[in-house]
PDB file of C-alpha atoms in Angstrom:
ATOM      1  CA  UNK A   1       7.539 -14.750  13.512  1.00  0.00           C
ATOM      2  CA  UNK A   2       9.233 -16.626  10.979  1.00  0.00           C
ATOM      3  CA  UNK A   3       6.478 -17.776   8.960  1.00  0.00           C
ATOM      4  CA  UNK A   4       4.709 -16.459   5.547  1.00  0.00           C
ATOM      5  CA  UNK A   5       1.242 -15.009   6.036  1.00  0.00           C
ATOM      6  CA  UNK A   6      -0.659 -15.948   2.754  1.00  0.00           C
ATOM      7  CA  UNK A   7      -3.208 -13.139   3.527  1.00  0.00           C
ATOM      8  CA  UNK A   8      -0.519 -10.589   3.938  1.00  0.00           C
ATOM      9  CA  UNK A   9      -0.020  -7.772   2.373  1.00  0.00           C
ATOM     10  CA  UNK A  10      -4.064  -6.505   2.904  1.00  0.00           C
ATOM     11  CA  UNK A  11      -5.247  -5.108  -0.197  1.00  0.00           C
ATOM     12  CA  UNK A  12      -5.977  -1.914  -0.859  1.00  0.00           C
ATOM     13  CA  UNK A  13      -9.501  -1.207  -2.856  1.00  0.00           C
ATOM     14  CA  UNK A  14     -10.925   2.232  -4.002  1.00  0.00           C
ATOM     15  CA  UNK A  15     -13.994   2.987  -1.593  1.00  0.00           C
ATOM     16  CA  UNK A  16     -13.558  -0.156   0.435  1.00  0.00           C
ATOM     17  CA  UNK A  17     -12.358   0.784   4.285  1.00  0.00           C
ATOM     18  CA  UNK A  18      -8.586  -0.645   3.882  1.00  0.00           C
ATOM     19  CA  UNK A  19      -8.360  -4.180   6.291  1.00  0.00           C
ATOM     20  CA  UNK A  20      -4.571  -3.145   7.234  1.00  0.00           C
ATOM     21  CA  UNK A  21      -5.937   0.113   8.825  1.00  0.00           C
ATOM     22  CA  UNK A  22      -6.972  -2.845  12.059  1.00  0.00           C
ATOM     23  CA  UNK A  23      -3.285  -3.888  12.440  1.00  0.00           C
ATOM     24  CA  UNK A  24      -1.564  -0.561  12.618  1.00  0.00           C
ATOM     25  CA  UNK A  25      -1.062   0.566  16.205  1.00  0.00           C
ATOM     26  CA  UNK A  26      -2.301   4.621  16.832  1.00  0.00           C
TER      27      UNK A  26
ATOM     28  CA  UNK B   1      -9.775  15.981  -6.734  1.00  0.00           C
ATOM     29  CA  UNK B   2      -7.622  19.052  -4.703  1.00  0.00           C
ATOM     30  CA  UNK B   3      -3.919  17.965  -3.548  1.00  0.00           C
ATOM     31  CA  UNK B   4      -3.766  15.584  -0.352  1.00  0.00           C
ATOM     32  CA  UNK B   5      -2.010  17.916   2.005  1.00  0.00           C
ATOM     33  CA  UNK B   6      -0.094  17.393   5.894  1.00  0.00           C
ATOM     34  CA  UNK B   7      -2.767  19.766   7.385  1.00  0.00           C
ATOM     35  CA  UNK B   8      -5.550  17.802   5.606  1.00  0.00           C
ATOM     36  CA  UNK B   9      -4.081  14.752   7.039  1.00  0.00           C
ATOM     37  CA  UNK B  10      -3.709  15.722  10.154  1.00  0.00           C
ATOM     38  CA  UNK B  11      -7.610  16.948  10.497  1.00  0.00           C
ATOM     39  CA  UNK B  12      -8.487  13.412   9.578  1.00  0.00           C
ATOM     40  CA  UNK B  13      -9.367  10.717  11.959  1.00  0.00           C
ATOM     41  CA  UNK B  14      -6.207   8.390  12.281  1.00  0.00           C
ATOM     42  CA  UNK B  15      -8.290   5.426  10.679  1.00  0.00           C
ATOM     43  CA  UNK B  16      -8.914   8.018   7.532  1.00  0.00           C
ATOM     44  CA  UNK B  17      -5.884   8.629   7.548  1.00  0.00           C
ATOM     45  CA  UNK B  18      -4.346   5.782   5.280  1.00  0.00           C
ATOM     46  CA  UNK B  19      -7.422   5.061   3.538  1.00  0.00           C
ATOM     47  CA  UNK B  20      -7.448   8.622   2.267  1.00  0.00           C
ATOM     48  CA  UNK B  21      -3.552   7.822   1.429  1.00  0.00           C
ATOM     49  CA  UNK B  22      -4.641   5.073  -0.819  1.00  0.00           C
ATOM     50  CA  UNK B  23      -7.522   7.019  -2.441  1.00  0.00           C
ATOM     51  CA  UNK B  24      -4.990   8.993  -3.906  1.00  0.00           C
ATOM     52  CA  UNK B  25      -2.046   6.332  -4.120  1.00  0.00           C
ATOM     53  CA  UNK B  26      -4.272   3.549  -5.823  1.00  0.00           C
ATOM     54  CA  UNK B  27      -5.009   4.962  -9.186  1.00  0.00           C
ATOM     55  CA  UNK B  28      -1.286   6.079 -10.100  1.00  0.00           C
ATOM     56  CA  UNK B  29      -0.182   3.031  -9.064  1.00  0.00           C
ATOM     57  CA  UNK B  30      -2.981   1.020 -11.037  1.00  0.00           C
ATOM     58  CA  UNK B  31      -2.112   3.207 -14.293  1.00  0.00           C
ATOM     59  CA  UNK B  32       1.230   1.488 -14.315  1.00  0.00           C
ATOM     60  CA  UNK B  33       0.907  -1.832 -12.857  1.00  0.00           C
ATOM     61  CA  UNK B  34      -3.253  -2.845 -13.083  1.00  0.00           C
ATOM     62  CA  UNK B  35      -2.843  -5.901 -11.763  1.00  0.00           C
ATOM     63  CA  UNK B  36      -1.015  -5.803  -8.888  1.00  0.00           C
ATOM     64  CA  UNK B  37      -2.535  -2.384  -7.958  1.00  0.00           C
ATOM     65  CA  UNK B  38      -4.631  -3.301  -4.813  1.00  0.00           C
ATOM     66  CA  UNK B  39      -1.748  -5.742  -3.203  1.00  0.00           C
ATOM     67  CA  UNK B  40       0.906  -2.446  -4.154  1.00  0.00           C
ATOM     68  CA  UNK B  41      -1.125  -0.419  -2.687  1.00  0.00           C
ATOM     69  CA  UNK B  42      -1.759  -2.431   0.042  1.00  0.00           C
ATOM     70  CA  UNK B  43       1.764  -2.882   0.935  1.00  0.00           C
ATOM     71  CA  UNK B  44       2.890   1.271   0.506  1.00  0.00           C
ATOM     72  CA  UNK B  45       0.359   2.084   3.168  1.00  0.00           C
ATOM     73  CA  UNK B  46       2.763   0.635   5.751  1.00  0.00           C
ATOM     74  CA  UNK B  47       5.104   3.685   5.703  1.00  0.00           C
ATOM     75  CA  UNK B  48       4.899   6.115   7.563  1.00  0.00           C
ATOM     76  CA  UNK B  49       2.090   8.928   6.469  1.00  0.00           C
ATOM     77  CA  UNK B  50       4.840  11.693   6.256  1.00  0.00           C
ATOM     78  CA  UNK B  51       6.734   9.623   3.867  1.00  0.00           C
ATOM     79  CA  UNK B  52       3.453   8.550   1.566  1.00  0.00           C
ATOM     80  CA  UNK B  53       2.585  11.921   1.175  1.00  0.00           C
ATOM     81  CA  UNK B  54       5.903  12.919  -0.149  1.00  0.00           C
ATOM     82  CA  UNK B  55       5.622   9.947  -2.891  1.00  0.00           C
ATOM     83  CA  UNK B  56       2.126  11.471  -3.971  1.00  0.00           C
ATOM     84  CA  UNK B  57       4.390  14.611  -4.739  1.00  0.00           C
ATOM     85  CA  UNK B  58       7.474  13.274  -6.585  1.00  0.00           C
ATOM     86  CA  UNK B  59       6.107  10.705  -9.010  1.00  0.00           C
ATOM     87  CA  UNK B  60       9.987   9.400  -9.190  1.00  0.00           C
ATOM     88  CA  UNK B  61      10.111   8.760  -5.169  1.00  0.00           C
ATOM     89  CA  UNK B  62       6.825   6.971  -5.610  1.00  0.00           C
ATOM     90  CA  UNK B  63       7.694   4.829  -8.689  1.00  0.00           C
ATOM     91  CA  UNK B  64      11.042   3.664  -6.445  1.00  0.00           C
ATOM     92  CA  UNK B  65       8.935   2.339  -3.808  1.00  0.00           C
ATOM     93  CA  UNK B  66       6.412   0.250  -6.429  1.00  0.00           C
ATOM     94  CA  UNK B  67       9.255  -1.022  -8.016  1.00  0.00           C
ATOM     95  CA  UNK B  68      10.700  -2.414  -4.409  1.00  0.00           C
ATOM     96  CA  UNK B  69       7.139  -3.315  -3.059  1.00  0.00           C
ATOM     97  CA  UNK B  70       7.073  -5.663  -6.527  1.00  0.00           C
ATOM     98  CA  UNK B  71      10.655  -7.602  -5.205  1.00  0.00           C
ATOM     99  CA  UNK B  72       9.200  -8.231  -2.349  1.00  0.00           C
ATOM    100  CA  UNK B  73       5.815  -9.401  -3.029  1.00  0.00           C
ATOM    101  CA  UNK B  74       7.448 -11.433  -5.762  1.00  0.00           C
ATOM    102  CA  UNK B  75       9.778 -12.606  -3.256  1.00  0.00           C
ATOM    103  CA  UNK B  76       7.419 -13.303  -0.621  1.00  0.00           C
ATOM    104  CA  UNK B  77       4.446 -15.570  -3.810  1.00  0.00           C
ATOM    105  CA  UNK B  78       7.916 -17.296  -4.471  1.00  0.00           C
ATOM    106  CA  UNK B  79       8.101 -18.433  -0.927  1.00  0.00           C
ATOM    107  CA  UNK B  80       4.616 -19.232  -0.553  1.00  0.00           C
ATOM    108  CA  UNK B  81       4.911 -21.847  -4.254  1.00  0.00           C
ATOM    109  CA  UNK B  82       7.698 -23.435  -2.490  1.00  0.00           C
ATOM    110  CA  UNK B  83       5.952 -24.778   0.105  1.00  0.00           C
ATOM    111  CA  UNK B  84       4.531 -28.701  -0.302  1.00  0.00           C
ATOM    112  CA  UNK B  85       1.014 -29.070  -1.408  1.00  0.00           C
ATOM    113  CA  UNK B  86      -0.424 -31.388   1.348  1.00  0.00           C
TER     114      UNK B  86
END
């Protein structure tokens, strides 16, 4: 994909599960 | 908090995994660069999980990466303000 992703990258917070953990293949 | 170690890793589920990476990576990056912690962060826990946990041991290794990971999210908000406001 050539596009931009506005929502990218997904930030990191202390305590707060991590939203880039969903796009990371096991 | 005791050092993040491979075997400590490894014990952890897969989706602890990185968040336990960015327990630890967060707040060394946020003393340096406050604002831009979160995204920083954010970015780092791409890499691989071997690599990560050698940048929580060498400081210099670690401030490399930050200093890349600002280019290109720099880089990539540049790209994003030249795009017409419709």
């Amino acid at each position: 994909a050539n596009g931009t992703n506005i929502n990218w990258p997904p930030e990191f917070c202390p305590g707060v599960p991590w939203k880039g953990l969903q796009n990371i293949d096991p | 908090p005791e050092p993040l170690t491979a075997s400590m890793l490894a014990a952890a589920p897969l989706m602890d995994q990185k968040q336990l990476l960015g327990e630890r990576l967060y707040p060394m990056i946020h003393a340096h660069h406050p604002n831009l912690a979160g995204k920083i962060t954010g970015m780092l826990l791409e890499i691989d999980n071997s690599e990560l946990l050698h940048m929580l041991e060498s400081p210099e290794s670690l401030h490399s990466k930050v200093d890349e990971a600002i280019a290109v999210l720099q880089a990539h908000q540049a790209k994003e303000c030249q795009q017409p406001l419709v």
